[in-house]
Amino acid sequence: MEDIKGFIAARVAKELKDSDVVSLGIGLPTQVENYLPEGVRITLLSENGIVGEGLIPSADDASLYVVDAGGQPASVLIGGSFVDSAVSFGIIRGGHVDVTVLGALEVDEEGDLSSWIIPGKKVPGMGGAMDLVVGAKKVIIAMEHTNKGAHKILKKCTFPLTGIKAVDMIVTEMGVMVITDKGIELIEYNPEFTLEQIRAATGARLIISPNLKKMAG
Amino acid sequence: MEDIKGFIAARVAKELKDSDVVSLGIGLPTQVENYLPEGVRITLLSENGIVGEGLIPSADDASLYVVDAGGQPASVLIGGSFVDSAVSFGIIRGGHVDVTVLGALEVDEEGDLSSWIIPGKKVPGMGGAMDLVVGAKKVIIAMEHTNKGAHKILKKCTFPLTGIKAVDMIVTEMGVMVITDKGIELIEYNPEFTLEQIRAATGARLIISPNLKKMAG
Amino acid sequence: MAKVVSVEEAVCLIKDGNTVMIGGFMGCGSPHKVIDALAKKGTKNLTVMCNDGACPKFGIGKLITSGQVKKLIATHVGLNPEVGKKMNAGELQVELIPQGTFAERIRCGGNGTGGFLTLTGFGTTIADGKQVIRIDGKDYLLELPLKADVALICGNKIDKQGNVWYRGTTRNFNVVMATAADLVIAEADKLVEPGEIEPENVVTQSIFVDYIVDGGNA
Amino acid sequence: MAKVVSVEEAVCLIKDGNTVMIGGFMGCGSPHKVIDALAKKGTKNLTVMCNDGACPKFGIGKLITSGQVKKLIATHVGLNPEVGKKMNAGELQVELIPQGTFAERIRCGGNGTGGFLTLTGFGTTIADGKQVIRIDGKDYLLELPLKADVALICGNKIDKQGNVWYRGTTRNFNVVMATAADLVIAEADKLVEPGEIEPENVVTQSIFVDYIVDGGNA
């Protein structure tokens, strides 16, 4: 696969419905916007204060006054608005965000998530992730299935947590998984991989859905 | 005394300092604004949403869009602003109001205050009074000393309370009192009354200040 | 994204027995056209949350006069004698809440916090049955969120996506109520195109508003 | 009523050891002129509350690079490698707070509520040492207010009485920080006359601002 990230982002995009309020994390999740199905218009929330974020402006149009949650130049759509951080996180925590798409270091079969710190190595901070995972109605993790072969989907997260019982769905280049009461259920698989390969790349028991489908890229 | 309310309001006005943020209750307290000492500019907060309330507009200038906390036509000064109720009470509870002037049914020597209900008779509601008495830096009660002879300043309030240990100062037509750890201390008296008359009109022990002064009307 | 509907369509979305937040302060900033249509429709057994009882023939007072309100949750009802009458006759329940606590509880309902601590009302009957939490030697009441089935708000300019700008003191409780109900109906004094309200000056964001009624006071 | 002062006068009001809130998000909306003057003055042992560490040579990152910050309270510091370096060298303490909780705790400090309940961080290290309160079967963390000696904010238009209007995403933490400090210094991109900002469009009210620095970007 040439563009793993694009493939994952395209699949995540299919989860979004018209009129959804959506928050996308930095990195891979940001690309989801490029793959929206036809007729689906979403309102993108940038947690630093944009309701209705627009396209990335050209260098000429970039303003010092409008940035996204990564601090990069951004824009607002017509009909969008700017909010302060307390209002923004009121929107997030208050259940007004339909879907958030985030990256992860680790996800486990309880739906616990680690994404903000690798002790002794990297302490970037949690930013808005801890609020997003408790507030958004649906939490989708978009990430590569492994970290260069090392498991990221685990029986139990090993790094400090971002949230507990937080994740609803995981989308990777290998498949689509949902977190159920019984564990992680594979509901779609990428036919470029065998089930054995996917199992081997997963550090938790994988329940194969009786309705398992091919992953729609 | 012809204009008891005006006399009380004029004395209260002397407690206000330049730049104070002030909230005035409905009725007598509202009149305080008419007696501001020269050079004293205050910012009047109307708790329904005006920071920098102006004069009462003429019937011609009145707008459906600007009312005061009594629901009457109001105006905003140049440099004033409008806020929603959550912000307004954030200002109040957050200690950003220097002085509030309120009426009362009863005040007692602990500084407890009753002002919002006469059980079985009148249930107007507390409006913003309960927040004002805990939030304002200084709480002044402006009222007639008695209710047609019946004591309003008491050892212990009898009506349901608006707040406890809330009142700092009481201004009536008879004098100015402050609430101290030891009880109610008369610091100024209106020479139209004898100390005996003031004591008789008061349902609590009155400590006479060693620095007792004549009340400056 | 909000949808523009007629006032009749809008009030059909409100059901008997619903809890309804209604913006306004003594009628200033209340959605009067929606209130009139609701009175006409006769929807019953409503629990209404509003700052006050307004007046018998003005604002939400009309719904009290018409007997459609089973319970009123407010901060002040003294200027509407109908409220007292109906209370004494056992036809109306009234729950009074301090105004700052009322605003903050509604904000809380909308922003996903589970409650907040306030000194307001400590030592009064307002504290009855509430948990007291002591922090640094001060006793606070734990106040819980308020939510509703429907919020009826009013804005001076509302764009067709649902962004709201309020004039004068009309914003009062409209701003917090718009965040705290499952269904939000906004009455526009003036319906405008998206972009007519500068993105910096939007007070209630489009994502909170479900339906817009054009008040037609352009 | 706010007073217009020079940037040098303004930073003289900040003392060694002060706790200072500084608005901005990766430098967007930070009071850059005040930060530069503070760096020049060399005020030391500051505890700084800011969303992030910005960059080594930009925004509040300059104060970290210059070693004036003893402790940084923030939500994210990953884009300023100086923060990690100084942490590992034992020269800087860092306390990380979830962004929504950070904003709400500051708002809480400014609005007189004694704390609030949130699900954010429950079950994580953020919960360590915090009181858990169970309501309707859900466990919430009790989060307490944050206050500061000084808040440094930045607005696009500020009138001479201190009313602030923010452009674009610059409002971020400036709005809540303006309410939560004993002393508030506001840097104006453009200083305007009272009335130039419509009373409906004022975001931070004049009563919160003590001193204004004219940024001179008229």
XYZ file of N, CA, C and O in Angstrom, chain A residues 26 46-50 63-72 74 82-87 89-90 93 116-117 120-121 123-132 134-135 160-164, chain D residues 25-26 28-29 51 74-79 87-88 94 96-101 103-104 107 116-126 156 167-173 175-176 189 203 217:
376
model
N -4.547 16.022 15.396
C -3.416 16.408 14.551
C -2.857 15.172 13.856
O -2.926 14.067 14.386
N -12.331 23.122 15.565
C -10.929 23.157 15.958
C -10.917 23.610 17.410
O -11.380 24.716 17.719
N -10.424 22.763 18.312
C -10.688 22.993 19.736
C -10.056 24.274 20.281
O -10.414 24.745 21.345
N -9.116 24.865 19.536
C -8.575 26.149 19.971
C -9.527 27.297 19.678
O -9.284 28.414 20.099
N -10.618 27.017 18.960
C -11.621 28.070 18.845
C -12.280 28.329 17.509
O -12.734 29.434 17.265
N -12.353 27.322 16.624
C -13.088 27.514 15.372
C -14.246 26.522 15.311
O -14.035 25.318 15.445
N -3.325 34.222 7.914
C -3.380 35.358 8.827
C -2.761 34.926 10.145
O -2.799 33.760 10.510
N -2.185 35.871 10.851
C -1.656 35.576 12.177
C -2.779 35.296 13.160
O -2.552 34.829 14.258
N -3.981 35.634 12.750
C -5.089 35.639 13.694
C -5.907 34.358 13.714
O -6.754 34.189 14.573
N -5.693 33.507 12.711
C -6.489 32.274 12.653
C -5.565 31.070 12.523
O -4.905 30.881 11.495
N -5.509 30.257 13.579
C -4.716 29.033 13.522
C -5.580 27.856 13.959
O -6.645 28.031 14.558
N -5.098 26.637 13.628
C -5.817 25.436 14.044
C -5.209 24.896 15.342
O -4.319 25.515 15.926
N -5.689 23.729 15.752
C -5.272 23.172 17.037
C -3.811 22.719 17.037
O -3.257 22.381 18.080
N -3.176 22.735 15.861
C -1.751 22.462 15.798
C -0.930 23.739 15.705
O 0.289 23.691 15.550
N -1.622 24.887 15.785
C -0.916 26.160 15.712
C -0.603 26.587 14.284
O 0.105 27.571 14.056
N -1.127 25.846 13.293
C -0.855 26.150 11.881
C -1.940 27.067 11.308
O -3.066 27.055 11.788
N -4.989 28.606 9.531
C -6.266 27.959 9.259
C -7.241 29.012 8.758
O -6.893 30.179 8.609
N -15.953 31.946 15.816
C -14.818 31.758 16.719
C -15.308 31.713 18.164
O -16.203 32.477 18.535
N -14.737 30.851 18.942
C -15.136 30.732 20.348
C -13.883 30.716 21.226
O -12.787 30.436 20.754
N -14.080 31.032 22.514
C -12.941 30.947 23.428
C -12.784 29.503 23.907
O -13.622 28.637 23.622
N -11.713 29.231 24.626
C -11.395 27.852 25.009
C -12.435 27.248 25.948
O -12.711 26.048 25.875
N -13.034 28.051 26.812
C -14.043 27.512 27.734
C -15.289 27.109 26.954
O -15.877 26.053 27.200
N -15.687 27.926 25.997
C -16.855 27.585 25.168
C -16.537 26.366 24.309
O -17.347 25.442 24.189
N -14.516 23.888 24.803
C -14.538 22.625 25.545
C -15.893 22.365 26.193
O -16.193 21.228 26.553
N -16.724 23.389 26.304
C -18.125 23.160 26.665
C -18.823 22.401 25.547
O -19.617 21.492 25.785
N -17.132 18.690 25.827
C -17.538 17.907 26.996
C -19.056 17.735 27.063
O -19.576 16.764 27.605
N -0.751 10.247 25.150
C -0.197 11.564 25.449
C 1.186 11.572 26.082
O 1.775 12.627 26.240
N 1.704 10.414 26.399
C 3.000 10.430 27.080
C 3.681 9.073 26.930
O 3.021 8.028 26.998
N 9.503 8.817 30.432
C 10.956 8.778 30.305
C 11.439 9.165 28.918
O 12.642 9.328 28.695
N 10.517 9.313 27.992
C 10.939 9.603 26.622
C 10.351 10.907 26.100
O 11.048 11.831 25.724
N 7.133 13.795 26.595
C 6.039 14.323 27.410
C 5.361 15.471 26.660
O 5.438 16.618 27.077
N 4.711 15.173 25.555
C 4.108 16.287 24.814
C 2.937 16.921 25.551
O 2.720 18.122 25.467
N 2.164 16.113 26.290
C 0.968 16.628 26.955
C -0.270 16.132 26.268
O -0.234 15.687 25.129
N -1.383 16.228 26.989
C -2.628 15.651 26.462
C -3.435 16.642 25.638
O -4.364 16.235 24.936
N -3.077 17.925 25.674
C -3.882 18.900 24.939
C -5.348 18.704 25.248
O -5.733 18.587 26.413
N -6.167 18.599 24.197
C -7.597 18.435 24.400
C -8.084 16.996 24.343
O -9.281 16.743 24.434
N -7.148 16.044 24.225
C -7.564 14.654 23.968
C -8.383 14.048 25.108
O -9.342 13.305 24.864
N -8.016 14.357 26.349
C -8.750 13.749 27.476
C -10.196 14.217 27.526
O -11.077 13.476 27.966
N -10.432 15.462 27.111
C -11.800 15.980 27.077
C -12.554 15.392 25.890
O -13.724 15.030 26.003
N -11.873 15.303 24.756
C -12.525 14.773 23.555
C -12.995 13.338 23.762
O -14.099 12.972 23.355
N -13.930 11.808 26.458
C -15.110 11.646 27.323
C -16.324 12.367 26.754
O -17.461 12.025 27.070
N -16.086 13.368 25.901
C -17.198 14.200 25.458
C -17.824 13.820 24.134
O -19.041 13.924 23.972
N 0.616 5.530 30.390
C -0.452 6.256 31.118
C -1.627 6.540 30.187
O -1.453 6.822 29.000
N -2.814 6.448 30.756
C -4.034 6.515 29.951
C -4.461 7.945 29.616
O -4.187 8.886 30.366
N -5.153 8.061 28.494
C -5.826 9.305 28.114
C -7.277 9.256 28.589
O -7.857 10.275 28.962
N -7.835 8.051 28.575
C -9.207 7.868 29.041
C -9.514 6.398 29.162
O -8.818 5.562 28.572
N -10.514 6.061 29.961
C -10.904 4.666 30.110
C -12.253 4.424 29.436
O -13.098 5.300 29.394
N -2.399 30.547 22.105
C -2.399 29.132 21.720
C -1.302 28.994 20.676
O -1.429 29.536 19.578
N -0.220 28.373 21.040
C 0.968 28.331 20.169
C 1.323 29.761 19.713
O 1.680 29.987 18.562
N -0.553 32.245 19.136
C -1.650 32.995 18.504
C -2.521 33.599 19.603
O -3.133 32.876 20.378
N -2.534 34.942 19.653
C -3.302 35.607 20.699
C -2.500 35.871 21.956
O -3.054 36.278 22.976
N -1.572 27.784 27.719
C -2.013 26.542 27.089
C -0.869 25.618 26.732
O -0.955 24.414 26.880
N 0.487 23.830 31.888
C 0.073 23.884 30.486
C -0.653 22.607 30.102
O -0.799 21.683 30.920
N -1.119 22.554 28.859
C -1.808 21.354 28.385
C -0.964 20.573 27.389
O -1.218 19.408 27.127
N 0.029 21.247 26.813
C 0.806 20.629 25.744
C 2.133 21.366 25.625
O 2.158 22.585 25.548
N 3.232 20.621 25.608
C 4.537 21.288 25.519
C 5.415 20.646 24.449
O 6.617 20.939 24.354
N 4.803 19.790 23.629
C 5.565 18.965 22.692
C 6.261 19.732 21.582
O 7.201 19.214 20.971
N 5.815 20.936 21.284
C 6.408 21.655 20.158
C 7.540 22.591 20.586
O 8.108 23.307 19.772
N 13.281 20.470 31.727
C 12.659 19.542 32.678
C 13.662 18.484 33.102
O 13.861 18.227 34.291
N 14.301 17.887 32.097
C 15.250 16.812 32.383
C 16.447 17.323 33.166
O 17.039 16.610 33.968
N 7.062 21.090 35.279
C 5.937 21.173 34.342
C 4.752 20.419 34.927
O 4.893 19.287 35.389
N 0.972 19.235 33.743
C 0.102 19.154 32.573
C -1.350 18.949 32.997
O -1.636 18.155 33.894
N -2.249 19.674 32.373
C -3.678 19.655 32.694
C -4.450 19.495 31.383
O -4.101 20.145 30.398
N -5.486 18.655 31.361
C -6.285 18.560 30.118
C -6.846 19.938 29.743
O -7.248 20.714 30.612
N -6.884 20.200 28.448
C -7.171 21.552 27.979
C -8.551 22.083 28.418
O -8.691 23.247 28.789
N -9.560 21.219 28.358
C -10.888 21.648 28.765
C -10.946 21.910 30.262
O -11.568 22.875 30.720
N -10.293 21.062 31.018
C -10.235 21.244 32.465
C -9.458 22.508 32.809
O -9.827 23.258 33.722
N -9.152 25.279 30.953
C -9.992 26.448 30.652
C -11.066 26.625 31.726
O -11.311 27.734 32.207
N -11.680 25.511 32.113
C -12.792 25.589 33.066
C -12.300 25.928 34.475
O -12.983 26.639 35.219
N -11.780 29.627 34.420
C -13.077 30.301 34.469
C -13.633 30.276 35.893
O -14.136 31.266 36.412
N -15.657 22.325 40.144
C -16.666 21.722 39.264
C -16.337 20.250 39.066
O -15.216 19.804 39.348
N -17.337 19.515 38.593
C -17.182 18.077 38.397
C -16.993 17.777 36.916
O -17.724 18.293 36.076
N -16.026 16.938 36.613
C -15.827 16.549 35.218
C -15.454 15.087 35.116
O -14.833 14.516 36.020
N -15.840 14.477 34.014
C -15.453 13.094 33.718
C -14.039 13.050 33.156
O -13.388 12.002 33.169
N -13.582 14.194 32.637
C -12.274 14.257 31.991
C -11.160 13.824 32.944
O -11.020 14.381 34.028
N -10.398 12.841 32.520
C -9.243 12.413 33.306
C -9.549 11.339 34.322
O -8.630 10.794 34.943
N -10.839 10.995 34.500
C -11.150 9.927 35.446
C -10.474 8.634 34.988
O -10.514 8.285 33.809
N -9.836 7.936 35.917
C -9.159 6.693 35.572
C -7.751 6.896 35.039
O -7.071 5.931 34.691
N -7.300 8.158 34.973
C -5.936 8.437 34.502
C -5.121 9.054 35.642
O -5.652 9.316 36.730
N -3.855 9.320 35.387
C -2.999 9.909 36.431
C -3.470 11.312 36.823
O -3.115 11.805 37.898
N -4.254 11.940 35.960
C -4.821 13.260 36.263
C -5.702 13.212 37.506
O -5.904 14.207 38.194
N -7.408 42.295 19.876
C -7.163 42.990 18.622
C -7.555 44.454 18.725
O -6.781 45.350 18.399
N -9.853 39.041 17.521
C -9.977 38.658 16.115
C -9.608 37.186 15.949
O -8.662 36.702 16.577
N -10.348 36.498 15.084
C -10.013 35.109 14.761
C -9.942 34.226 15.990
O -10.764 34.325 16.896
N -8.944 33.352 15.982
C -8.806 32.402 17.091
C -7.978 32.958 18.248
O -7.539 32.208 19.116
N -7.756 34.268 18.260
C -6.880 34.817 19.312
C -7.543 34.834 20.683
O -6.869 35.040 21.690
N -8.853 34.641 20.744
C -9.466 34.791 22.066
C -9.076 33.646 23.009
O -8.912 33.879 24.207
N -8.971 32.449 22.483
C -8.644 31.230 23.259
C -8.699 31.394 24.789
O -9.782 31.492 25.351
N -7.539 31.424 25.470
C -7.550 31.491 26.933
C -7.612 32.919 27.477
O -7.759 33.130 28.680
N -9.875 35.115 27.313
C -11.169 35.482 27.876
C -11.288 35.035 29.339
O -11.675 35.820 30.206
N -10.962 33.781 29.607
C -11.093 33.313 30.996
C -9.983 33.876 31.881
O -10.210 34.200 33.044
N -3.667 45.217 20.053
C -3.131 45.379 18.705
C -3.436 46.801 18.259
O -2.600 47.486 17.675
N -16.113 41.362 24.185
C -15.960 39.985 24.665
C -15.427 39.971 26.098
O -15.914 39.247 26.952
N -0.198 48.409 16.641
C -0.425 47.850 15.300
C -1.729 48.380 14.719
O -2.599 47.621 14.331
